[in-house]
Amino acid sequence: MKCPERYNVVQQNIRIPIVDNDNILKGESHVLIEIQNFPECYEEQCAAWDKEKKMCRKVGD
């Protein structure tokens, strides 16, 4: 079950220089990768973890 009270955002910036045949910098190529998700509910990592039943409880029911 996914943890509804935790949300992960991971960003990676990749920058690659663009050079000509004389090794003169002409610019750069830039890529931004962003991953967004709800992580798995596992014990104390999630506020929805039920310590008594040892499972993730549903929120909002």
PDB file of C-alpha atoms in Angstrom:
ATOM      1  CA  MET A   1       0.000   0.000   0.000  1.00  0.00           C
ATOM      2  CA  LYS A   2       1.247   3.481  -0.781  1.00  0.00           C
ATOM      3  CA  CYS A   3       1.725   5.945   2.041  1.00  0.00           C
ATOM      4  CA  PRO A   4      -0.725   8.850   1.499  1.00  0.00           C
ATOM      5  CA  GLU A   5       0.970  11.137   4.015  1.00  0.00           C
ATOM      6  CA  ARG A   6       4.449  11.079   2.458  1.00  0.00           C
ATOM      7  CA  TYR A   7       5.287  12.392  -0.978  1.00  0.00           C
ATOM      8  CA  ASN A   8       8.719  12.123  -2.593  1.00  0.00           C
ATOM      9  CA  VAL A   9      10.132  14.454  -5.211  1.00  0.00           C
ATOM     10  CA  VAL A  10      13.550  13.599  -6.662  1.00  0.00           C
ATOM     11  CA  GLN A  11      15.213  15.934  -9.152  1.00  0.00           C
ATOM     12  CA  GLN A  12      18.335  15.320 -11.215  1.00  0.00           C
ATOM     13  CA  ASN A  13      19.978  18.078 -13.238  1.00  0.00           C
ATOM     14  CA  ILE A  14      22.204  16.844 -16.055  1.00  0.00           C
ATOM     15  CA  ARG A  15      24.308  19.466 -17.805  1.00  0.00           C
ATOM     16  CA  ILE A  16      26.488  18.565 -20.789  1.00  0.00           C
ATOM     17  CA  PRO A  17      28.774  21.184 -22.376  1.00  0.00           C
ATOM     18  CA  ILE A  18      28.559  21.704 -26.137  1.00  0.00           C
ATOM     19  CA  VAL A  19      31.973  22.337 -27.704  1.00  0.00           C
ATOM     20  CA  ASP A  20      33.040  22.823 -31.304  1.00  0.00           C
ATOM     21  CA  ASN A  21      35.951  21.155 -33.141  1.00  0.00           C
ATOM     22  CA  ASP A  22      38.444  23.602 -31.546  1.00  0.00           C
ATOM     23  CA  ASN A  23      37.233  22.732 -28.014  1.00  0.00           C
ATOM     24  CA  ILE A  24      35.618  26.154 -27.637  1.00  0.00           C
ATOM     25  CA  LEU A  25      32.538  26.151 -25.424  1.00  0.00           C
ATOM     26  CA  LYS A  26      29.446  27.029 -27.481  1.00  0.00           C
ATOM     27  CA  GLY A  27      26.734  26.325 -24.900  1.00  0.00           C
ATOM     28  CA  GLU A  28      25.322  23.502 -22.878  1.00  0.00           C
ATOM     29  CA  SER A  29      22.611  20.910 -23.037  1.00  0.00           C
ATOM     30  CA  HIS A  30      20.459  20.770 -19.919  1.00  0.00           C
ATOM     31  CA  VAL A  31      18.084  17.992 -18.886  1.00  0.00           C
ATOM     32  CA  LEU A  32      15.947  18.047 -15.745  1.00  0.00           C
ATOM     33  CA  ILE A  33      14.543  14.695 -14.625  1.00  0.00           C
ATOM     34  CA  GLU A  34      11.905  14.799 -11.915  1.00  0.00           C
ATOM     35  CA  ILE A  35      10.366  11.757 -10.260  1.00  0.00           C
ATOM     36  CA  GLN A  36       7.299  12.212  -8.062  1.00  0.00           C
ATOM     37  CA  ASN A  37       5.556   9.417  -6.180  1.00  0.00           C
ATOM     38  CA  PHE A  38       4.057   8.189  -2.958  1.00  0.00           C
ATOM     39  CA  PRO A  39       6.488   5.763  -1.290  1.00  0.00           C
ATOM     40  CA  GLU A  40       5.479   2.401   0.111  1.00  0.00           C
ATOM     41  CA  CYS A  41       4.093   2.475   3.635  1.00  0.00           C
ATOM     42  CA  TYR A  42       6.566   0.686   5.894  1.00  0.00           C
ATOM     43  CA  GLU A  43       6.637   0.960   9.657  1.00  0.00           C
ATOM     44  CA  GLU A  44       7.717   4.268  11.200  1.00  0.00           C
ATOM     45  CA  GLN A  45       8.568   5.790   7.810  1.00  0.00           C
ATOM     46  CA  CYS A  46       4.862   6.484   7.313  1.00  0.00           C
ATOM     47  CA  ALA A  47       2.473   8.368   9.574  1.00  0.00           C
ATOM     48  CA  ALA A  48      -0.297   5.939   8.535  1.00  0.00           C
ATOM     49  CA  TRP A  49       1.534   2.922  10.023  1.00  0.00           C
ATOM     50  CA  ASP A  50      -0.584   1.119  12.626  1.00  0.00           C
ATOM     51  CA  LYS A  51       1.800  -0.138  15.331  1.00  0.00           C
ATOM     52  CA  GLU A  52      -0.775  -2.486  16.893  1.00  0.00           C
ATOM     53  CA  LYS A  53      -1.814  -4.272  13.692  1.00  0.00           C
ATOM     54  CA  LYS A  54       1.641  -3.865  12.103  1.00  0.00           C
ATOM     55  CA  MET A  55       0.196  -2.697   8.808  1.00  0.00           C
ATOM     56  CA  CYS A  56      -0.550   0.505   6.939  1.00  0.00           C
ATOM     57  CA  ARG A  57      -4.006   1.808   7.764  1.00  0.00           C
ATOM     58  CA  LYS A  58      -6.181   3.569   5.251  1.00  0.00           C
ATOM     59  CA  VAL A  59      -6.482   7.304   5.753  1.00  0.00           C
ATOM     60  CA  GLY A  60      -9.809   9.027   5.282  1.00  0.00           C
ATOM     61  CA  ASP A  61     -12.110   6.011   5.772  1.00  0.00           C
TER      62      ASP A  61
END
